[in-house]
XYZ file of C-alpha atoms in Angstrom:
659
model
C 133.663 -40.844 31.495
C 130.690 -40.749 33.988
C 131.120 -42.226 37.554
C 128.402 -44.420 39.250
C 128.296 -46.057 42.707
C 131.478 -46.407 44.682
C 130.872 -50.166 45.258
C 131.689 -52.843 42.892
C 129.564 -55.903 42.237
C 131.772 -57.890 44.584
C 131.194 -55.513 47.419
C 127.383 -55.673 46.928
C 127.387 -59.460 47.217
C 129.265 -59.350 50.453
C 126.730 -57.020 52.085
C 123.838 -59.246 51.080
C 125.520 -62.182 52.676
C 126.065 -60.217 55.829
C 122.404 -59.237 55.919
C 121.370 -62.855 55.517
C 123.666 -63.840 58.350
C 122.192 -61.163 60.586
C 118.684 -62.316 59.792
C 119.647 -65.952 60.353
C 121.289 -65.037 63.658
C 118.244 -63.067 64.738
C 115.976 -65.910 63.747
C 118.092 -68.403 65.665
C 118.132 -66.123 68.654
C 114.340 -65.769 68.435
C 113.965 -69.546 68.183
C 116.158 -70.098 71.191
C 114.170 -67.491 73.087
C 110.923 -69.224 72.128
C 112.279 -72.593 73.269
C 113.484 -71.067 76.494
C 110.112 -69.375 76.942
C 108.298 -72.657 76.214
C 110.528 -74.522 78.593
C 110.021 -71.851 81.208
C 106.272 -72.021 80.613
C 106.339 -75.801 80.941
C 108.371 -75.549 84.099
C 105.964 -72.994 85.465
C 103.001 -75.180 84.515
C 104.598 -78.240 86.061
C 105.367 -76.252 89.172
C 101.812 -75.049 89.374
C 100.477 -78.548 88.745
C 102.834 -80.044 91.348
C 101.734 -77.408 93.819
C 98.039 -78.037 93.119
C 96.062 -79.443 96.085
C 94.488 -82.131 93.889
C 96.018 -84.937 91.860
C 96.593 -84.069 88.178
C 97.733 -86.363 85.399
C 97.807 -87.064 81.674
C 96.652 -90.312 80.112
C 96.871 -91.398 76.497
C 95.455 -94.632 75.176
C 94.784 -95.777 78.768
C 98.425 -95.313 79.773
C 99.445 -92.732 82.346
C 101.889 -90.282 80.810
C 102.521 -87.906 83.702
C 101.205 -87.118 87.169
C 101.889 -84.388 89.646
C 103.274 -85.002 93.132
C 99.834 -84.776 94.715
C 98.556 -87.586 92.507
C 101.473 -89.775 93.570
C 100.829 -88.937 97.202
C 97.107 -89.676 96.963
C 97.762 -93.080 95.423
C 100.777 -93.896 97.617
C 103.447 -93.991 94.866
C 106.821 -92.294 94.548
C 106.794 -89.308 92.258
C 107.160 -90.477 88.622
C 106.389 -94.095 89.527
C 102.946 -93.882 87.929
C 104.236 -92.781 84.515
C 103.886 -95.536 81.936
C 101.489 -97.532 84.137
C 98.171 -98.808 82.795
C 95.273 -96.765 84.197
C 93.460 -100.058 84.827
C 95.752 -100.745 87.822
C 94.251 -97.808 89.697
C 90.810 -99.458 89.983
C 89.688 -102.233 92.324
C 87.956 -104.174 89.551
C 87.888 -104.408 85.769
C 84.129 -103.815 85.857
C 84.569 -100.506 87.683
C 87.321 -99.448 85.279
C 85.119 -100.148 82.252
C 82.121 -98.382 83.867
C 84.169 -95.256 84.590
C 85.668 -95.374 81.087
C 82.250 -95.483 79.416
C 80.912 -92.599 81.455
C 84.013 -90.456 80.885
C 84.007 -91.233 77.174
C 80.377 -90.247 76.777
C 80.643 -87.040 78.809
C 83.926 -85.923 77.266
C 82.547 -86.586 73.773
C 79.436 -84.576 74.625
C 80.806 -81.685 76.699
C 84.590 -81.958 76.526
C 84.828 -82.829 80.245
C 83.365 -85.248 82.774
C 83.198 -85.890 86.525
C 82.391 -89.068 88.455
C 82.764 -90.568 91.916
C 84.584 -93.879 92.003
C 86.989 -95.912 94.083
C 90.717 -96.381 93.425
C 93.328 -98.684 94.914
C 96.448 -97.254 96.499
C 99.794 -98.958 96.080
C 99.450 -100.421 99.585
C 96.089 -101.995 98.633
C 93.896 -99.577 100.543
C 90.767 -98.617 98.615
C 89.886 -94.928 98.671
C 86.919 -92.899 97.475
C 87.823 -90.283 94.857
C 86.205 -87.583 92.762
C 87.576 -88.107 89.205
C 87.430 -85.317 86.591
C 88.536 -85.682 82.962
C 88.960 -83.272 80.031
C 90.175 -83.797 76.438
C 93.523 -82.179 75.570
C 92.181 -81.595 72.060
C 88.371 -81.751 71.881
C 88.718 -82.384 68.136
C 91.033 -85.336 68.672
C 89.872 -87.556 71.530
C 92.897 -89.818 71.036
C 95.295 -86.949 71.756
C 94.834 -87.764 75.425
C 93.024 -86.672 78.547
C 93.878 -84.520 81.476
C 92.469 -86.064 84.625
C 92.257 -84.858 88.220
C 91.726 -86.919 91.390
C 90.480 -85.631 94.727
C 90.560 -87.977 97.740
C 87.091 -87.754 99.307
C 87.404 -90.783 101.597
C 87.210 -88.785 104.815
C 84.433 -86.659 103.403
C 82.479 -89.783 102.456
C 83.098 -91.241 105.897
C 81.859 -88.029 107.431
C 78.814 -88.134 105.195
C 78.221 -91.769 106.091
C 78.608 -90.977 109.772
C 76.166 -88.108 109.455
C 73.781 -90.300 107.497
C 73.918 -93.026 110.122
C 73.568 -90.474 112.892
C 70.539 -88.986 111.167
C 69.060 -92.475 110.711
C 69.744 -93.302 114.363
C 68.055 -90.094 115.485
C 65.070 -90.802 113.248
C 64.793 -94.392 114.523
C 65.592 -93.680 118.181
C 63.059 -94.734 120.819
C 63.801 -91.530 122.732
C 62.403 -88.205 121.608
C 65.120 -85.846 120.346
C 64.462 -82.124 119.996
C 66.799 -79.344 118.908
C 66.169 -75.680 119.684
C 67.697 -72.492 118.317
C 69.367 -69.960 120.582
C 65.958 -68.403 121.318
C 64.681 -71.811 122.543
C 62.352 -72.287 119.575
C 61.979 -75.799 118.185
C 64.083 -76.509 115.103
C 63.719 -80.268 114.754
C 61.905 -83.218 116.367
C 62.268 -86.888 115.503
C 59.412 -89.394 115.004
C 59.694 -90.613 118.602
C 58.747 -87.124 119.763
C 55.592 -87.299 117.673
C 54.789 -90.730 119.093
C 55.380 -89.737 122.746
C 53.679 -86.325 122.686
C 51.129 -86.701 119.897
C 52.288 -83.424 118.314
C 53.290 -83.527 114.638
C 56.589 -82.012 113.524
C 54.928 -79.263 111.518
C 52.895 -78.246 114.565
C 55.864 -77.542 116.831
C 58.733 -76.294 114.635
C 59.277 -72.636 115.439
C 57.341 -72.877 118.719
C 58.562 -72.412 122.288
C 58.427 -75.625 124.371
C 55.720 -74.146 126.607
C 53.114 -76.077 124.600
C 54.192 -79.178 126.582
C 53.696 -77.660 130.039
C 51.216 -79.744 132.023
C 50.713 -77.582 135.073
C 52.310 -80.247 137.258
C 55.354 -78.030 137.875
C 55.643 -74.500 139.187
C 57.156 -71.693 137.147
C 60.103 -71.657 139.546
C 60.836 -75.234 138.426
C 61.172 -74.124 134.804
C 63.105 -71.020 135.869
C 65.715 -73.155 137.634
C 65.916 -75.399 134.556
C 66.621 -72.484 132.209
C 69.027 -70.821 134.636
C 71.098 -73.994 134.515
C 71.096 -74.099 130.704
C 71.814 -70.390 130.258
C 74.762 -70.836 132.609
C 76.212 -73.278 130.066
C 75.534 -76.468 132.054
C 73.358 -79.466 131.088
C 70.142 -80.243 133.001
C 68.853 -83.708 133.893
C 65.597 -84.611 135.585
C 62.028 -85.847 135.352
C 59.233 -83.736 133.916
C 55.507 -84.294 133.628
C 54.541 -83.051 130.150
C 51.217 -82.620 128.430
C 50.384 -84.635 125.337
C 48.363 -83.201 122.485
C 45.305 -85.150 123.702
C 45.609 -83.539 127.136
C 46.918 -86.654 128.892
C 50.024 -86.353 131.028
C 53.232 -88.229 130.246
C 56.169 -88.464 132.621
C 59.537 -88.227 130.895
C 63.175 -88.363 131.846
C 64.992 -85.457 130.193
C 68.571 -84.544 129.409
C 68.952 -81.027 127.988
C 72.314 -79.547 127.000
C 73.369 -76.225 125.451
C 75.125 -76.309 122.060
C 78.201 -74.080 121.776
C 80.476 -72.831 119.008
C 84.271 -72.635 119.116
C 84.063 -69.465 121.157
C 81.817 -71.151 123.788
C 78.837 -69.071 122.710
C 75.508 -70.876 123.082
C 73.995 -71.416 119.634
C 71.104 -73.660 120.590
C 69.973 -76.575 122.734
C 69.370 -80.300 122.335
C 67.009 -82.393 124.442
C 66.718 -86.166 124.740
C 63.412 -87.221 126.275
C 62.442 -90.759 127.341
C 58.890 -91.786 128.229
C 58.980 -93.377 131.696
C 55.245 -93.228 132.440
C 54.924 -97.017 132.505
C 58.125 -97.425 134.506
C 56.905 -94.948 137.110
C 53.616 -96.837 137.300
C 55.449 -100.121 137.832
C 57.737 -98.517 140.403
C 54.701 -97.364 142.360
C 53.181 -100.832 142.139
C 56.426 -102.421 143.303
C 56.803 -99.992 146.194
C 53.203 -100.610 147.197
C 53.685 -104.384 147.006
C 56.880 -104.181 149.052
C 55.188 -101.964 151.619
C 52.229 -104.309 151.866
C 54.554 -107.295 152.211
C 56.454 -105.578 155.025
C 53.232 -104.579 156.755
C 51.955 -108.125 156.317
C 55.032 -109.607 157.960
C 54.690 -107.161 160.825
C 50.978 -107.874 161.160
C 51.587 -111.614 161.130
C 54.231 -111.384 163.818
C 52.078 -109.173 166.022
C 49.066 -111.433 165.472
C 51.053 -114.522 166.444
C 52.203 -113.006 169.729
C 48.783 -111.514 170.364
C 47.125 -114.887 169.854
C 49.335 -116.381 172.538
C 48.193 -113.627 174.922
C 44.571 -114.197 173.960
C 45.063 -117.895 174.506
C 46.011 -117.209 178.121
C 43.226 -114.653 178.638
C 40.416 -116.659 177.049
C 41.556 -120.008 178.425
C 41.809 -118.858 182.015
C 38.594 -116.841 181.751
C 36.816 -119.937 180.491
C 38.174 -122.018 183.355
C 37.236 -119.333 185.854
C 33.710 -119.135 184.466
C 33.276 -122.869 185.097
C 34.095 -122.375 188.767
C 31.739 -119.454 189.491
C 27.972 -119.713 189.958
C 26.051 -117.677 187.350
C 24.360 -115.572 190.012
C 27.629 -114.026 191.177
C 28.664 -110.610 189.825
C 32.080 -111.936 188.817
C 30.376 -114.371 186.421
C 29.045 -111.476 184.343
C 32.415 -109.745 184.472
C 34.190 -112.804 183.175
C 31.622 -113.154 180.405
C 32.523 -109.603 179.327
C 36.183 -110.616 179.272
C 35.364 -113.613 177.079
C 33.273 -111.538 174.661
C 36.002 -108.897 174.344
C 38.608 -111.604 173.884
C 36.627 -113.278 171.128
C 36.215 -109.896 169.399
C 39.964 -109.395 169.644
C 40.455 -112.893 168.239
C 38.332 -111.928 165.209
C 40.494 -108.863 164.585
C 43.614 -110.993 164.838
C 42.194 -113.439 162.307
C 41.786 -110.499 159.919
C 45.424 -109.569 160.429
C 46.440 -113.169 159.770
C 44.397 -113.208 156.585
C 46.156 -110.039 155.429
C 49.567 -111.502 156.223
C 48.546 -114.764 154.485
C 49.080 -116.796 157.646
C 45.500 -117.752 158.398
C 44.759 -121.488 158.529
C 42.482 -122.421 155.661
C 40.572 -125.450 154.398
C 40.670 -125.090 150.612
C 38.655 -127.102 148.141
C 37.609 -126.762 144.512
C 35.008 -123.993 144.290
C 32.916 -123.060 141.230
C 32.955 -119.280 141.470
C 29.562 -118.638 139.860
C 27.877 -121.107 142.215
C 29.596 -119.614 145.227
C 28.604 -116.062 144.266
C 25.014 -117.174 143.726
C 24.976 -118.796 147.168
C 26.159 -115.573 148.819
C 23.754 -113.311 146.916
C 20.896 -113.544 149.474
C 23.283 -112.589 152.274
C 24.521 -109.574 150.353
C 20.999 -108.396 149.565
C 20.174 -108.346 153.270
C 23.322 -106.385 154.046
C 22.944 -103.458 151.667
C 20.354 -100.690 151.568
C 17.179 -101.013 149.520
C 18.259 -97.842 147.697
C 21.159 -99.767 146.143
C 20.479 -101.835 143.040
C 22.362 -105.122 143.262
C 23.218 -106.760 139.911
C 24.916 -110.137 139.412
C 26.344 -111.092 136.015
C 27.758 -114.619 136.140
C 30.112 -115.279 133.241
C 32.757 -117.613 134.629
C 30.858 -120.720 133.554
C 32.564 -123.763 135.022
C 35.616 -121.742 136.074
C 36.801 -123.017 139.441
C 39.514 -122.080 141.914
C 41.111 -123.962 144.794
C 40.163 -121.867 147.788
C 38.440 -121.966 151.156
C 34.746 -121.189 150.406
C 34.624 -119.090 153.548
C 37.292 -116.833 152.083
C 35.214 -116.141 148.976
C 32.381 -115.183 151.288
C 34.683 -112.886 153.263
C 35.928 -111.226 150.058
C 32.462 -110.519 148.652
C 30.971 -109.392 151.951
C 33.821 -106.981 152.655
C 33.679 -105.511 149.155
C 29.898 -105.178 149.389
C 30.136 -103.387 152.764
C 32.796 -101.069 151.363
C 30.591 -100.256 148.363
C 27.491 -99.788 150.552
C 29.269 -97.218 152.717
C 30.415 -95.376 149.564
C 26.774 -94.985 148.390
C 24.904 -93.381 151.307
C 22.300 -91.962 148.913
C 21.920 -95.193 146.950
C 23.293 -96.333 143.631
C 24.216 -99.505 141.801
C 26.491 -102.367 142.820
C 27.610 -104.834 140.128
C 29.172 -108.250 140.686
C 30.580 -109.683 137.458
C 32.541 -112.878 136.856
C 34.386 -114.048 133.763
C 37.326 -116.143 132.610
C 40.377 -114.269 131.359
C 43.795 -115.395 130.194
C 46.816 -113.595 131.550
C 49.461 -113.343 128.833
C 52.755 -111.536 128.274
C 50.986 -108.297 127.354
C 49.183 -108.292 130.726
C 52.415 -109.133 132.540
C 54.087 -106.063 131.030
C 52.085 -104.009 133.538
C 51.866 -106.762 136.180
C 55.312 -108.454 136.253
C 54.403 -110.591 139.280
C 51.306 -112.073 137.597
C 51.235 -115.747 136.617
C 50.318 -116.623 133.064
C 47.299 -118.784 132.353
C 43.551 -118.795 132.879
C 42.104 -116.832 135.789
C 38.646 -116.209 137.168
C 38.026 -112.460 137.156
C 35.658 -111.097 139.804
C 34.695 -107.461 139.290
C 32.878 -105.497 141.974
C 31.861 -102.037 140.739
C 29.863 -99.359 142.508
C 28.602 -95.909 141.546
C 29.614 -94.359 144.841
C 31.742 -91.463 145.980
C 35.013 -92.807 144.595
C 38.467 -92.165 146.024
C 41.363 -89.813 145.256
C 44.744 -91.334 144.229
C 46.341 -90.918 147.666
C 43.561 -92.981 149.262
C 43.726 -95.640 146.514
C 47.431 -96.115 147.236
C 46.737 -96.944 150.894
C 43.378 -98.669 150.626
C 44.705 -102.154 151.480
C 46.805 -101.133 154.478
C 45.656 -102.590 157.816
C 43.740 -100.134 160.001
C 43.683 -97.498 157.255
C 40.160 -96.181 156.860
C 38.412 -93.055 155.639
C 35.357 -93.897 157.747
C 34.555 -92.716 161.246
C 36.203 -94.313 164.241
C 33.019 -96.267 165.001
C 32.579 -97.525 161.416
C 34.854 -100.549 161.514
C 38.419 -101.619 162.175
C 39.926 -100.808 158.779
C 40.892 -104.449 158.247
C 38.252 -105.522 155.725
C 40.089 -104.645 152.519
C 43.447 -105.669 153.948
C 41.951 -109.101 154.586
C 40.696 -109.240 150.986
C 44.193 -108.316 149.790
C 45.751 -111.071 151.913
C 43.361 -113.755 150.689
C 43.894 -112.898 147.025
C 47.683 -112.758 147.350
C 47.794 -116.028 149.281
C 46.144 -117.795 146.357
C 48.590 -116.381 143.803
C 46.094 -113.854 142.501
C 46.079 -110.146 141.724
C 43.799 -107.420 143.030
C 43.406 -104.015 141.374
C 41.330 -100.986 142.251
C 40.264 -98.215 139.905
C 38.584 -95.143 141.336
C 38.115 -91.429 140.808
C 36.317 -88.969 143.074
C 32.665 -88.893 142.054
C 33.164 -91.681 139.502
C 32.688 -94.757 141.679
C 35.077 -97.614 142.365
C 35.844 -100.921 140.664
C 37.751 -103.788 142.279
C 39.136 -106.500 140.009
C 40.239 -109.806 141.524
C 42.160 -112.326 139.400
C 42.253 -115.837 140.908
C 44.066 -118.652 139.056
C 41.802 -121.467 137.900
C 42.439 -125.045 138.994
C 42.302 -128.388 137.217
C 41.684 -130.298 140.454
C 38.595 -132.458 140.563
C 35.562 -131.450 142.603
C 35.119 -133.368 145.855
C 32.039 -133.380 148.062
C 32.232 -131.154 151.111
C 32.561 -133.118 154.299
C 29.603 -132.740 156.638
C 31.187 -134.576 159.558
C 31.072 -132.777 162.886
C 34.003 -132.775 165.310
C 33.909 -135.571 167.814
C 32.460 -134.617 171.157
C 34.519 -134.748 174.298
C 33.040 -137.766 176.046
C 34.078 -138.087 179.652
C 37.505 -137.660 181.125
C 40.775 -138.830 179.626
C 43.324 -141.183 181.037
C 46.018 -141.129 178.349
C 49.476 -139.550 178.506
C 50.052 -136.410 176.448
C 53.365 -134.693 175.690
C 52.805 -130.920 175.428
C 55.603 -128.852 173.774
C 55.041 -125.084 174.052
C 57.597 -122.275 174.459
C 55.148 -119.745 175.942
C 55.103 -120.403 179.687
C 51.565 -119.142 180.348
C 50.125 -121.035 177.367
C 51.913 -124.181 178.523
C 50.595 -123.816 182.075
C 47.064 -123.320 180.761
C 47.232 -126.455 178.599
C 48.581 -128.501 181.494
C 45.827 -127.214 183.805
C 43.077 -128.043 181.285
C 44.401 -131.511 180.490
C 45.150 -132.517 184.053
C 41.683 -131.403 185.184
C 40.297 -133.663 182.459
C 42.270 -136.624 183.834
C 45.154 -136.748 181.375
C 48.725 -137.347 182.419
C 50.867 -134.508 181.033
C 54.589 -134.383 180.156
C 55.900 -130.903 179.265
C 58.650 -129.492 177.069
C 59.561 -125.836 176.359
C 61.278 -126.243 172.974
C 61.726 -128.763 170.196
C 64.942 -130.305 171.464
C 63.437 -130.879 174.895
C 60.332 -132.378 173.291
C 62.469 -135.007 171.514
C 64.370 -135.740 174.738
C 61.127 -136.180 176.699
C 59.709 -138.420 174.023
C 62.805 -140.642 174.117
C 62.559 -140.847 177.914
C 58.909 -141.906 177.808
C 58.779 -143.882 174.582
C 55.846 -146.266 174.630
C 54.012 -144.255 177.304
C 52.944 -141.265 175.221
C 49.563 -141.531 173.483
C 49.501 -138.108 171.809
C 51.793 -135.138 171.097
C 50.534 -131.533 171.322
C 53.213 -129.544 169.472
C 53.435 -125.793 168.967
C 54.551 -125.141 165.402
C 56.917 -122.260 166.252
C 59.392 -123.077 169.031
C 63.038 -122.252 169.796
C 65.831 -124.630 168.747
C 63.470 -126.902 166.835
C 59.956 -126.231 165.604
C 57.012 -128.553 165.878
C 57.287 -129.625 162.235
C 60.887 -130.740 162.704
C 59.932 -132.657 165.866
C 57.104 -134.302 163.939
C 59.488 -135.404 161.157
C 61.952 -136.915 163.647
C 59.326 -138.839 165.618
C 57.602 -140.080 162.453
C 60.787 -142.015 161.637
C 60.274 -144.253 164.689
C 56.595 -144.058 165.639
C 53.111 -143.299 164.373
C 51.975 -141.709 167.615
C 49.123 -139.200 166.944
C 50.109 -135.532 166.780
C 48.047 -132.373 167.244
C 49.673 -129.130 166.049
C 48.857 -125.766 167.632
C 49.739 -122.403 166.118
C 49.201 -118.698 166.487
C 49.080 -118.615 162.694
C 49.381 -121.089 159.864
C 52.688 -122.547 158.822
C 55.338 -120.925 156.708
C 55.505 -122.161 153.103
C 58.554 -124.327 153.783
C 56.761 -126.060 156.638
C 53.501 -126.429 154.764
C 55.092 -128.714 152.207
C 56.304 -131.090 154.940
C 53.030 -131.533 156.819
C 50.401 -134.049 155.655
C 47.272 -132.433 154.294
C 45.149 -134.259 156.894
C 47.285 -133.233 159.876
C 45.288 -132.287 163.001
C 45.626 -128.568 163.778
C 44.163 -126.386 166.511
C 44.281 -122.656 166.063
C 45.116 -120.306 168.910
C 43.356 -118.883 170.798
C 41.370 -122.008 171.607
C 39.073 -122.625 174.535
C 39.532 -125.529 176.982
C 36.505 -127.192 175.431
C 37.952 -126.908 171.920
C 41.236 -128.447 173.079
C 39.591 -131.375 174.846
C 37.256 -131.931 171.909
C 40.152 -132.030 169.462
C 42.116 -134.482 171.591
C 39.194 -136.846 172.099
C 38.494 -136.664 168.377
C 42.021 -137.927 167.732
C 42.232 -140.505 170.514
C 38.675 -141.753 169.945
């Protein structure tokens, strides 16, 4: 019988089972390996996502399924606290949530991903700016969920906002701002630079700043400037630059080097402020202060000098009365009197400059006054000078002493005549102008309102700036030593200032000179000019006069003159003594002769005290007019005699008062 395989059917079944078991075991092992691999992959992915520098999360049907640690940190939650939360809670408003949702939906549908800037609310309520990105987990199934990322850009947005505001501030700044590269070539200028210099941005970018050099500074000036900057230090100072139109502009500059982290200079920045107008006003203020100081000095000197002239002229006059005309001494004394009167004229000019000259103001129509002086001016100037009057002030009037208008016009005409030795043209123009805020920007001490403008313009030699600055100073003159005292224009200045006006001068060498005088108009009514003459001194006096004078020689002169005329004289050397003497002789005194300026108590104060108890007549004497405080306390019709006065003038004034 033939043999086949050594295995029975039972054995074959067992092997098949074993094979199936092996396959099942291998399959199970492979499945477990796949699960472990998947879990490892998920762990790795989660680790990567948790380590990511941006927030990452999953959202399905508007519910947050998972977020990484960075997302929790950005939004201020504990890790895992966001899971299961509605995505709506991350937004500051429902409207913003819906807007973001629509945009994401549209972009994800179209491209599979989307990005948008929005604002989210942290757990602590703080609103932050974020960059939100979204992508579909399954582009074919939008409802499978979205992966979203969040980047906190709050600080970046703040930086951008700061830079935007800084850029806007630079563009709107009143100061010019310029940046230069390390080679000192212009990189950027703001609109203020264009306004101050006249150069457009396109004209200067890439250029060296030498296009602004005006020639007012030496090359060593610029060398020192750049040495400072190249040494790493900022430079501050004033520079006179050239505008595009060729005009000069004075600026205050601050220039600083720009450095990197290694202290290497990478460029420069300059801030430039136009101070041309300020410098002009500073010069005007300094000139006004100087003139005020000189005026005070001149007034003080003139006051003391008038007291000396009073003694000289008074005693010379008395001496002349005692000497026969045929004697030699008579002629000598006449010379003294003439020189003294000339000196008195010079002093009156100083007093006019210092605004302390006694005046008799009234309402004056400027056009009429100028017309009245025209014949005098025509006789004064050369026939080679064309004299032109253009009256345009109409009924414009000022409250001023008519004699002062005459002095102003005559002095300006003489000044113009001397500036045109070969002939020329001299214009006198009048008009009414209104001083407003715009005018006061350049003339802060001007008073607003209507003014009469008197312009005196010549076509003469003109003056350089250094002469213009000093033209109103007493005794300053560009003429020869025998061509005048140098007080004419200073007197004009004093008269104008005393009446609250403004005087300007514009002149260039070879271009002539123009004076502009602004005098405030008045609404006072015109009054006829008094034609009454002072009363004559008729005969000798017999009344009693109290004379108060602190200058011993002036007092002695007054006593001598009055006693020789028959008056009884009581003397006092200061205000307190004057009041004491008046009390001692109350009822006896017929007239008071009071010096305005005295020690202890001035004449005005004595007047006020005596007026409380008596109406005795008073005659004031002064080396100059009264200070503003005193002026307001003295009646407008008060009797005043100006030093230096002659014996005849004194006696005439007294008899005019006593009758």
